Short mmCIF file of C-alpha atoms in Angstrom, two decimals:
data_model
loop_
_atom_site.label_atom_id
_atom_site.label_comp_id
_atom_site.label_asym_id
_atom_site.label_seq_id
_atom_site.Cartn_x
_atom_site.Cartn_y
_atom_site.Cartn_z
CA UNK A 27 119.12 97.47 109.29
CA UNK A 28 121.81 100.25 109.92
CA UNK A 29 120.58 104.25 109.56
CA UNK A 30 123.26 106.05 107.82
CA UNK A 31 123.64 109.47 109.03
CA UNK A 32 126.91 110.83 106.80
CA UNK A 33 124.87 112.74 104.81
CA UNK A 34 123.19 114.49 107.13
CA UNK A 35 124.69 118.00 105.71
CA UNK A 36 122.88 117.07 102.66
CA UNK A 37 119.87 117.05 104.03
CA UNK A 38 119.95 112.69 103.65
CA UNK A 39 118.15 110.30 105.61
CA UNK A 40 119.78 106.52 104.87
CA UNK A 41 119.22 102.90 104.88
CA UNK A 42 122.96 101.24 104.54
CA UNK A 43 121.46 97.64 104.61
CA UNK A 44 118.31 95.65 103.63
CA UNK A 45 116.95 94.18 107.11
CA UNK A 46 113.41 92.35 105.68
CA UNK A 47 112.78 91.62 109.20
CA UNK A 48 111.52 95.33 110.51
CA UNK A 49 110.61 96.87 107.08
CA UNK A 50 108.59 99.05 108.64
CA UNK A 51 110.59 101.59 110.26
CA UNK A 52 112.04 102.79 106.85
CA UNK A 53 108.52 102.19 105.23
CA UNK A 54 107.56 104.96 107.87
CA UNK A 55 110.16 107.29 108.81
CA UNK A 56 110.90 107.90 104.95
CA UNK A 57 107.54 107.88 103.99
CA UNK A 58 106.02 110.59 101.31
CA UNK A 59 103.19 112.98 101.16
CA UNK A 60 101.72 116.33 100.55
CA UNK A 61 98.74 116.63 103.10
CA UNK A 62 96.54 115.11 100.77
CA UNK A 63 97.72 112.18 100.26
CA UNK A 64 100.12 109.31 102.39
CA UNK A 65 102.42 107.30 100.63
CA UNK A 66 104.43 104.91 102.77
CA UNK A 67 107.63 103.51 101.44
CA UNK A 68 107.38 100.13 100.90
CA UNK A 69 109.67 99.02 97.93
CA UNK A 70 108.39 98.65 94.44
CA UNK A 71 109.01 94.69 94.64
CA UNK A 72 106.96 92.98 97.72
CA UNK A 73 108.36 91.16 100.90
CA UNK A 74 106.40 89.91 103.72
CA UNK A 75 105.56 91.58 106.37
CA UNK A 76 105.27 94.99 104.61
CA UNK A 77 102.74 97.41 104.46
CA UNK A 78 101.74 98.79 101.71
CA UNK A 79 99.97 101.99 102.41
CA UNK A 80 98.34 104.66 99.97
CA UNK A 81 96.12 106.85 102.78
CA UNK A 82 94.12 110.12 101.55
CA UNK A 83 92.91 112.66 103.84
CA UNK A 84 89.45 112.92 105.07
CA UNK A 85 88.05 109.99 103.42
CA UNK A 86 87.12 108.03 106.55
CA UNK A 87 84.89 105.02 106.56
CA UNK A 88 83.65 102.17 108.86
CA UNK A 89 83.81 98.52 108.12
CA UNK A 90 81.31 97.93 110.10
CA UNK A 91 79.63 98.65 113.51
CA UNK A 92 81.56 96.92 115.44
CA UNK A 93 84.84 99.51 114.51
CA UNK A 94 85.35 102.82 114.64
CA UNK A 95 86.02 104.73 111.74
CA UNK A 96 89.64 104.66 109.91
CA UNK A 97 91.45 106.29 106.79
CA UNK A 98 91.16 103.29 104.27
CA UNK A 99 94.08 101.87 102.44
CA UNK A 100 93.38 102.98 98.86
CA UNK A 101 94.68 100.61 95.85
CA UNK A 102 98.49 100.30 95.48
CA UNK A 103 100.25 102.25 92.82
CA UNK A 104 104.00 101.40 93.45
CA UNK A 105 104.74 98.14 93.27
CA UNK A 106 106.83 97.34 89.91
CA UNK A 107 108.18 93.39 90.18
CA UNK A 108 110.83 92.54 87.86
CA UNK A 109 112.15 88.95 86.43
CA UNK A 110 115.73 89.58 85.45
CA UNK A 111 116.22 85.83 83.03
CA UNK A 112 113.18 84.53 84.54
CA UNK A 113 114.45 85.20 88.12
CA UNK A 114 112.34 87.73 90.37
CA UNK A 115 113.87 90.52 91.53
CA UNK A 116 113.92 90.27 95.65
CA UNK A 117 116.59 90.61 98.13
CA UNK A 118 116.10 87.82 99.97
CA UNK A 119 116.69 85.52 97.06
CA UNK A 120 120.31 85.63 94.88
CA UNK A 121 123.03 88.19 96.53
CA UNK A 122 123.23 91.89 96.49
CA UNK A 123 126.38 94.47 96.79
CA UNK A 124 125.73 98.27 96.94
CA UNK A 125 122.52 98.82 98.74
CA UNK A 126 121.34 102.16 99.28
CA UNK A 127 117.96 103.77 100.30
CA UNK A 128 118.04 107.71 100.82
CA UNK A 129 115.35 110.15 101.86
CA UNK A 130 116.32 113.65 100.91
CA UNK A 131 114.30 115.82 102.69
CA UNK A 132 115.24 119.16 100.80
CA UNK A 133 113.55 117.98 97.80
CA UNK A 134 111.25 115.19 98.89
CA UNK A 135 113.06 112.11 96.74
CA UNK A 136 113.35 108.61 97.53
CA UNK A 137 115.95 107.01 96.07
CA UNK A 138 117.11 103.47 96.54
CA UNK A 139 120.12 101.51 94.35
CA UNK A 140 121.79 98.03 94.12
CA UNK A 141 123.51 95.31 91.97
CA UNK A 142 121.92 92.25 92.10
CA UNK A 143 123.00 88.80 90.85
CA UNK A 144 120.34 86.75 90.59
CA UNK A 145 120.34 82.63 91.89
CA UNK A 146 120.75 82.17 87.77
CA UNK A 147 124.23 84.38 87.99
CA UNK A 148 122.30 87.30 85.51
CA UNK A 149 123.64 90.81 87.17
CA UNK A 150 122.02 94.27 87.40
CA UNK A 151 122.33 97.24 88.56
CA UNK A 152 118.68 98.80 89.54
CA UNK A 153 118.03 102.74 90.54
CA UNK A 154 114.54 103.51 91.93
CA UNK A 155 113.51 106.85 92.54
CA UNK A 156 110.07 108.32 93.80
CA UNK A 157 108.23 111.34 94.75
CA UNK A 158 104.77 112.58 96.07
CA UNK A 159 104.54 115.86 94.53
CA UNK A 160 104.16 118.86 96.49
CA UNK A 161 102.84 121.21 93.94
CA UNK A 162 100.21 118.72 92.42
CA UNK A 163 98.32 117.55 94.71
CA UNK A 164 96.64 114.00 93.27
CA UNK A 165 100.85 112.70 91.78
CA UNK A 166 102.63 110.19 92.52
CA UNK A 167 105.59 109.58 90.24
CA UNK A 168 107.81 106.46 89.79
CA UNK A 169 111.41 105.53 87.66
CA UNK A 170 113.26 102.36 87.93
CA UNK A 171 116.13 102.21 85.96
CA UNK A 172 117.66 98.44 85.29
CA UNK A 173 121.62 98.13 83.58
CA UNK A 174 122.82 94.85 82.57
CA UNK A 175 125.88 94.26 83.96
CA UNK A 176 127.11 91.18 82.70
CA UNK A 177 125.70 88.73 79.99
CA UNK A 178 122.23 89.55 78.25
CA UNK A 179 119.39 89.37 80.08
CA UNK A 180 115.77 89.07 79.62
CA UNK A 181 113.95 91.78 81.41
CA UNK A 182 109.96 91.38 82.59
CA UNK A 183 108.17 94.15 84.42
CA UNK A 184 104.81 93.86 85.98
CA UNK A 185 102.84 97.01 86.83
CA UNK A 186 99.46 98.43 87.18
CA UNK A 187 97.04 99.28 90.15
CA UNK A 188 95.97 96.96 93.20
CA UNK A 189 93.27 96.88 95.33
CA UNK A 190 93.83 93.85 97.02
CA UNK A 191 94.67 95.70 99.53
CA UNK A 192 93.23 96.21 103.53
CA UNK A 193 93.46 98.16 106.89
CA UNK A 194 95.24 94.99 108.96
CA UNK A 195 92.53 93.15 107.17
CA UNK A 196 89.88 94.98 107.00
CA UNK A 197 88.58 96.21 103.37
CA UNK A 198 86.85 99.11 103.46
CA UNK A 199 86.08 99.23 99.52
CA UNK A 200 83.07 97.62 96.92
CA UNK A 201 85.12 96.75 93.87
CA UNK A 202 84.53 99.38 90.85
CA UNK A 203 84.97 99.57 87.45
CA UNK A 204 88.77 99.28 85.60
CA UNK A 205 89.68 100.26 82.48
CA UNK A 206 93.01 100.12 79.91
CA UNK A 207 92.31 102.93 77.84
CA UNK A 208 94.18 102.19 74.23
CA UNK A 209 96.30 99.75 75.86
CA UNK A 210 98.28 102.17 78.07
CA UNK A 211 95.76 103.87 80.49
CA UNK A 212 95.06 102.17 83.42
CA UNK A 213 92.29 103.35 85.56
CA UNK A 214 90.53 101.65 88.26
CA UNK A 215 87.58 102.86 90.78
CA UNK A 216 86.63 102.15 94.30
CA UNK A 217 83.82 103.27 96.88
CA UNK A 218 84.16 103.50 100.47
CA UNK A 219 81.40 100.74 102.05
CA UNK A 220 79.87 102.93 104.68
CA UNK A 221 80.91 106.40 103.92
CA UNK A 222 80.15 106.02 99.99
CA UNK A 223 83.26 108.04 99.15
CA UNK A 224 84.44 106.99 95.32
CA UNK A 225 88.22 106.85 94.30
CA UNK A 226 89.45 106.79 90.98
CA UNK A 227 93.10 105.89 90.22
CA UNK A 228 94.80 106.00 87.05
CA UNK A 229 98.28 105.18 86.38
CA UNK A 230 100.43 105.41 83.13
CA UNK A 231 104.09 104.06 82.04
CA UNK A 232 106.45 105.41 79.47
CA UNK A 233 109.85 103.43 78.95
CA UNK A 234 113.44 104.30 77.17
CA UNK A 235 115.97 102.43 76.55
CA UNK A 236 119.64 104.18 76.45
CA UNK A 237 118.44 107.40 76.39
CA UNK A 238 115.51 106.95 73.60
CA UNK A 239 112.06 106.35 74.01
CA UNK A 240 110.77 102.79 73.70
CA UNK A 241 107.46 101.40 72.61
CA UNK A 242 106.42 98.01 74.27
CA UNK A 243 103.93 95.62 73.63
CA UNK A 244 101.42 95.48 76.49
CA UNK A 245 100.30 92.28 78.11
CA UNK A 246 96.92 93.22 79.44
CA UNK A 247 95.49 91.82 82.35
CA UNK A 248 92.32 92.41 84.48
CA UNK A 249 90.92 90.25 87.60
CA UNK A 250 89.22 90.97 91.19
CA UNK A 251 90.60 94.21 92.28
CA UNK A 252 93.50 94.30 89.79
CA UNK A 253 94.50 95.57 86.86
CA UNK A 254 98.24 95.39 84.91
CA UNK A 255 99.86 94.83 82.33
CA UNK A 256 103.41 92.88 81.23
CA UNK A 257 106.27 93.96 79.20
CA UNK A 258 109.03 92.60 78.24
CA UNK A 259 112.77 93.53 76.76
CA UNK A 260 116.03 91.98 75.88
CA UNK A 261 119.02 94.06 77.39
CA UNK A 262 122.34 93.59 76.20
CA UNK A 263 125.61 94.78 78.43
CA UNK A 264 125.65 98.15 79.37
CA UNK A 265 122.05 98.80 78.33
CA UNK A 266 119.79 100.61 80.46
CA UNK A 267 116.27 100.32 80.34
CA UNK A 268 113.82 102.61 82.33
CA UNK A 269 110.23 102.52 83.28
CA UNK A 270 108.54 105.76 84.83
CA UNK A 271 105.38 105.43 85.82
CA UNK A 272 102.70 107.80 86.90
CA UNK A 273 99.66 107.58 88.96
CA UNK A 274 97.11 109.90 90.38
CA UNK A 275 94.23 109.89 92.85
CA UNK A 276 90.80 111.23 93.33
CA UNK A 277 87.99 111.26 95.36
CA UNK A 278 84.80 112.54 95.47
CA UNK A 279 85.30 113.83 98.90
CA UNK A 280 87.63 116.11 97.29
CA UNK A 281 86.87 120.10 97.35
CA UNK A 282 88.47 120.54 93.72
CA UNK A 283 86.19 117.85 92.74
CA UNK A 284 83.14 119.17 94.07
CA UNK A 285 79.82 119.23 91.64
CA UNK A 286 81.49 116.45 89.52
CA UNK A 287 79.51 113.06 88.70
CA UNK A 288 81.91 109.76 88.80
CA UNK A 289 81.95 109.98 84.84
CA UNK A 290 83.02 113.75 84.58
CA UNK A 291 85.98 112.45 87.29
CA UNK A 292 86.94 109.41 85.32
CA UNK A 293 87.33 111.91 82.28
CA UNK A 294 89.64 114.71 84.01
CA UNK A 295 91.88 113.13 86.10
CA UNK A 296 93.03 110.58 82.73
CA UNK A 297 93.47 114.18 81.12
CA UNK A 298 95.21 115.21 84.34
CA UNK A 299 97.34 111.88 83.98
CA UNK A 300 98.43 112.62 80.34
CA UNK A 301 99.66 116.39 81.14
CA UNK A 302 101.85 115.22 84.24
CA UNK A 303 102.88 112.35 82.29
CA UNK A 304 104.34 114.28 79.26
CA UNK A 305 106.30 116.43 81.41
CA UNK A 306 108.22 113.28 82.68
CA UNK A 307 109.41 112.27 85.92
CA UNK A 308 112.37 114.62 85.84
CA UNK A 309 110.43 118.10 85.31
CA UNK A 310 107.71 116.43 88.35
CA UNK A 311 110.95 116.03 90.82
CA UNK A 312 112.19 119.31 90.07
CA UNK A 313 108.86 121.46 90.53
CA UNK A 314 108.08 119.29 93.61
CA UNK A 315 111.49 120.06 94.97
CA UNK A 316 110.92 123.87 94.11
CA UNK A 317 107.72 123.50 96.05
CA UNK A 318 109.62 122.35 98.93
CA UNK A 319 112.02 124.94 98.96
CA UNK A 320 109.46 127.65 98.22
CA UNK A 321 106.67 126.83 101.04
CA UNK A 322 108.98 125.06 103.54
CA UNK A 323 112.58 125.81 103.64
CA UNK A 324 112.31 129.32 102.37
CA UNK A 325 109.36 130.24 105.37
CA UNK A 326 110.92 128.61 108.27
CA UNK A 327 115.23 128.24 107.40
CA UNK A 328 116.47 126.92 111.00
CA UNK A 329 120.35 126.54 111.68
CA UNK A 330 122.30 125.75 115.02
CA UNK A 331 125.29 127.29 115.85
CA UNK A 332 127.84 124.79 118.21
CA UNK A 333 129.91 122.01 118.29
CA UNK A 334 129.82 118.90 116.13
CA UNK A 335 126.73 117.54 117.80
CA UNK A 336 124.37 120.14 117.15
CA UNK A 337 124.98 118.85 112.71
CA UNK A 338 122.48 116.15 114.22
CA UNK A 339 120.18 118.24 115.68
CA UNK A 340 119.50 120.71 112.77
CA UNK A 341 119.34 117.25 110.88
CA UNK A 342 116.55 116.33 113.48
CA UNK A 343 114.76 119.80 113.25
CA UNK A 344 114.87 119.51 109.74
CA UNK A 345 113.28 115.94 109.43
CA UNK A 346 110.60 117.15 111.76
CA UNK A 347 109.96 120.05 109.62
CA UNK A 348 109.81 117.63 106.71
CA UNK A 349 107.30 115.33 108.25
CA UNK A 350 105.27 118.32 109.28
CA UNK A 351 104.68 119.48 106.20
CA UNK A 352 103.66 115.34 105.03
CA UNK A 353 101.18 115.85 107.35
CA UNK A 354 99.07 118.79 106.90
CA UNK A 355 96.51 119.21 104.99
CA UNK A 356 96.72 122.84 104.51
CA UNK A 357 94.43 122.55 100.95
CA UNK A 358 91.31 121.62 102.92
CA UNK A 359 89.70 122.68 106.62
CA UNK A 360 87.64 120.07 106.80
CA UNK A 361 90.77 117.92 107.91
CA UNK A 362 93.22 118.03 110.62
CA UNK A 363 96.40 115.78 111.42
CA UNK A 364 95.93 112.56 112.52
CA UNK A 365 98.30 111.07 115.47
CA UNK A 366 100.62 109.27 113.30
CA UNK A 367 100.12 111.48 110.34
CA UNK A 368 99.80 109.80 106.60
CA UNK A 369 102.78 107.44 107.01
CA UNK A 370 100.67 104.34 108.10
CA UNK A 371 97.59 102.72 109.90
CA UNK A 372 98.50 103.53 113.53
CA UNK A 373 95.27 105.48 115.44
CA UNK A 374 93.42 104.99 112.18
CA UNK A 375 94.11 108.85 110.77
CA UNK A 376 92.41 110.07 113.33
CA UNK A 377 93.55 113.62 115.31
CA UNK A 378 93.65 113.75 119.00
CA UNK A 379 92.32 116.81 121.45
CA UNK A 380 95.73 117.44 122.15
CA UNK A 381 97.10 118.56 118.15
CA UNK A 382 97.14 122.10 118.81
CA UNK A 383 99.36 121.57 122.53
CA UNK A 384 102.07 119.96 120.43
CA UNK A 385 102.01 121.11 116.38
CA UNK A 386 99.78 124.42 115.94
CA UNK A 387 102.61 126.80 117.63
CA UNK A 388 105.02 125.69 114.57
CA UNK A 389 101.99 126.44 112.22
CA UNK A 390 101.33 129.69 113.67
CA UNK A 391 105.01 130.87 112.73
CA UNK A 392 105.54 129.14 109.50
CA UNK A 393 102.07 129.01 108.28
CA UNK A 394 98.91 131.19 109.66
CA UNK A 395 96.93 130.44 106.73
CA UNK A 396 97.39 126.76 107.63
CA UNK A 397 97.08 127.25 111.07
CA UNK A 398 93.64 128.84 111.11
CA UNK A 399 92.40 126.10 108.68
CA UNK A 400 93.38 123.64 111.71
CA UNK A 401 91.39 125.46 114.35
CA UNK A 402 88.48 126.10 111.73
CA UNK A 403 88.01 122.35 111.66
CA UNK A 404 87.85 122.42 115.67
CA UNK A 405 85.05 124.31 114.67
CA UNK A 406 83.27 123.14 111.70
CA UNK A 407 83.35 119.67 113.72
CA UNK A 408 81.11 121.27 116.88
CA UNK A 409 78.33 118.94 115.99
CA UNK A 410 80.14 115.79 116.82
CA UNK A 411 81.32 117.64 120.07
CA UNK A 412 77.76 118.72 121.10
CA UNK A 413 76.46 114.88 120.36
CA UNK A 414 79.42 113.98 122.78
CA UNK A 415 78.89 116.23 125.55
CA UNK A 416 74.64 115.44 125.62
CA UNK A 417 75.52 111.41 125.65
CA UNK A 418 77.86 112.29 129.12
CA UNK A 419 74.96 114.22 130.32
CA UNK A 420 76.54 117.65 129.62
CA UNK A 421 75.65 120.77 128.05
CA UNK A 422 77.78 122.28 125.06
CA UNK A 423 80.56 120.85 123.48
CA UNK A 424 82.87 118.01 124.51
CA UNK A 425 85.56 117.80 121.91
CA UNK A 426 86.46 113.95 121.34
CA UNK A 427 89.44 112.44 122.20
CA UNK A 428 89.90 111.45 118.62
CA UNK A 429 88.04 112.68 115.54
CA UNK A 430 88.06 111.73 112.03
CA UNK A 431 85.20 113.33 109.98
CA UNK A 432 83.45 116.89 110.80
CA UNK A 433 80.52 114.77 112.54
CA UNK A 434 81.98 111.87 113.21
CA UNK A 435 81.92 112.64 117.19
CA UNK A 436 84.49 110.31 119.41
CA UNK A 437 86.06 108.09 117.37
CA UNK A 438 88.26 106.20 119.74
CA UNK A 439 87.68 102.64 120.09
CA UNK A 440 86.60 100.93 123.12
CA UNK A 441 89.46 97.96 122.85
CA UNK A 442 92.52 97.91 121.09
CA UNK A 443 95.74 96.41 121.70
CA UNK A 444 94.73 94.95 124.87
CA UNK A 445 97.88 93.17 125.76
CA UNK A 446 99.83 96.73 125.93
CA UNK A 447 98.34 99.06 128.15
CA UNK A 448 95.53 101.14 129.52
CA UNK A 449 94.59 104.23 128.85
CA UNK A 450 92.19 105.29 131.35
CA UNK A 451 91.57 109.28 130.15
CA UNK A 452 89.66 107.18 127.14
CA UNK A 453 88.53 104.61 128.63
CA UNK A 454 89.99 102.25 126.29
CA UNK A 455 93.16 99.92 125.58
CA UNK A 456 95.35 101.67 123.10
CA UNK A 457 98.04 100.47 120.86
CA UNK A 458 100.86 102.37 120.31
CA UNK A 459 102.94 101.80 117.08
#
């Protein structure tokens, strides 16, 4: 996989070639969020050795009692497979010319293109695009665009919500109810096992074909942890067809969701799907990028004077800004930042003593209202610190070396990752990712 870095003026992060063998460096360092929730970038087909990741903040929970607690992998919005002539789309399979996988970090897109000839000789062009919106907290919006190329071609897409889904194996969810609401709606809800946190996810797709809006027939289907549905259309030469597809997510750890039974959820956040979904996916990128520019770029513009080096270096401030702001979860101070932020599994989502040593000065600048909601969870999680400091024979408070939850107390795990090294402040084996 080669990083392309000739955008970099345009604020571009890119992927020049498909490398299936370490998917996961692009899955992570383009990832998408908004402090609530996590979204790492797998692609909308599905290779091995990916990981699909949908993490939201604060809703820890323990598989059992022999692990520690861990952000669990919620159900998968964003995979969208496609059979171009009965052929599915992948790019290990057929050939490929004009790959292309951008991060813009100005505006928070994801953006990945190709033409694909399929082992049958049918040719495409396909144009995904994706954001995590900034200004609405719970949206995650998806388009894939398909052109026939060549001959006709008959196109199949396959959508909908997964929860066949775990933490490295672990599943940290009872299975809940699902729903297709008039053929179209898709919700589905799951509950933490030991924390008893509920998550409803809802997703919606709206198609066009040249231009014009589309109806499909819908191909329901419903089994263990799944739910989607099939559609299918015929696409002549230069036709080009277009899914978007929205999803949203809450929980009922969430503070805008306080009060609410499971039933009064379900109902508001399919109304909440219906308004973001009649703005389309264009009006979502453009507020979100607005967002950006307003609370990011706007508080905290950075440029380097010098030679031709330093175009990198304001390129590498400027991703770190960018992943920053994934990160925090400036909407709630019952949360901090975990170690490797929302953009995967690694230390579980849980923040270290040392958070405020490395990322609170940045805060402080940029963001004092943030800041202080940091250092009030220091606070709002004393309990766990007292419990931590009597069980080493201390009095006060003995801040854990990782926390998750307010009370949650020391979090890190005894053994992990034995085979790579020792950590001996913890006490435990750690793996670093």
């Amino acid at each position: 996989m080669g990083m392309d870095y000739s955008k970099i003026d345009q604020w571009i992060l890119a992927e020049d070639s498909f490398d299936p063998v370490h998917l996961g460096k692009c899955e992570a360092v383009m990832s998408l969020g908004n402090g609530y929730l996590g979204l790492r970038s797998a692609a909308e087909e599905r290779y091995v050795g990916e990981t699909r990741d949908l993490l939201i903040n604060g809703t820890f929970d323990r598989f059992d009692e022999s692990e520690v607690t861990e952000l669990p992998n919620a159900a998968d919005v964003t995979a969208v497979e496609l059979w171009v002539g009965g052929e599915r789309f992948s790019l290990d399979q057929g050939s490929y010319t004009g790959y292309s996988r951008e991060l813009n970090l100005k505006t928070g897109e994801l953006k990945r293109q190709v033409e694909w000839t399929s082992p049958k000789g049918d040719k495409v062009g396909l144009v995904f695009r994706r954001i995590v919106s900034l200004k609405r907290l719970h949206d995650i919006a998806l388009s894939v665009t398909v052109t026939c190329l060549e001959q006709p071609v008959a196109l199949k897409v396959r959508s909908g919500i997964d929860a066949r889904v775990t933490n490295t194996g672990s599943q940290h969810f009872t299975e809940g109810e699902k729903r297709f609401y008039e053929k179209k709606y898709l919700q589905l809800l799951e509950t933490t096992i030991e924390s008893g946190i509920t998550f409803v996810v809802n997703a919606v797709h709206r198609f066009t074909l040249n231009g014009q809006p589309l109806e499909l027939a819908t191909d329901v289907n419903i089994d263990r942890r799944v739910l989607y549905a099939d559609y299918t259309v015929d696409l002549q030469p230069g036709d080009s067809f277009t899914v978007e597809k929205y999803a949203n997510v809450f929980t009922t750890r969430d503070l805008d969701c306080a009060g609410k039974t499971v039933a009064e959820l379900q109902a508001q956040t399919l109304e909440d799907l219906k308004t973001s979904a009649a703005l389309g996916y264009q009006a979502l990128a453009e507020e979100s990028a607005a967002q950006w520019q307003l609370e990011v770029w706007d508080k905290a513009p950075l440029d380097i004077q010098g030679d031709a080096d330093s175009r990198f270096d304001l390129f590498a401030l400027r991703f770190a800004q960018y992943h920053m702001r994934l990160m925090l979860p400036r909407h709630d101070n019952r949360m901090n930042i975990g170690a490797k932020g929302l953009s995967g599994e690694g230390y579980k989502g849980h923040c270290f003593w040392d958070t405020e040593i490395f990322l609170l000065p940045y805060y402080m600048f940029t963001d004092p209202e943030a800041a202080r909601k940091l250092e009030e969870y220091r606070y709002l999680s004393l309990p766990g610190a007292h419990r931590k400091a009597r069980e080493n024979g201390y009095r006060g408070a003995m801040f854990p070396w990782e926390s998750a939850w307010l009370d949650d107390g020391e979090t890190c795990p005894l053994y992990q990752g034995t085979e790579v090294g020792y950590n001996t402040k913890c006490n435990t084996f750690k793996f670093f990712k």
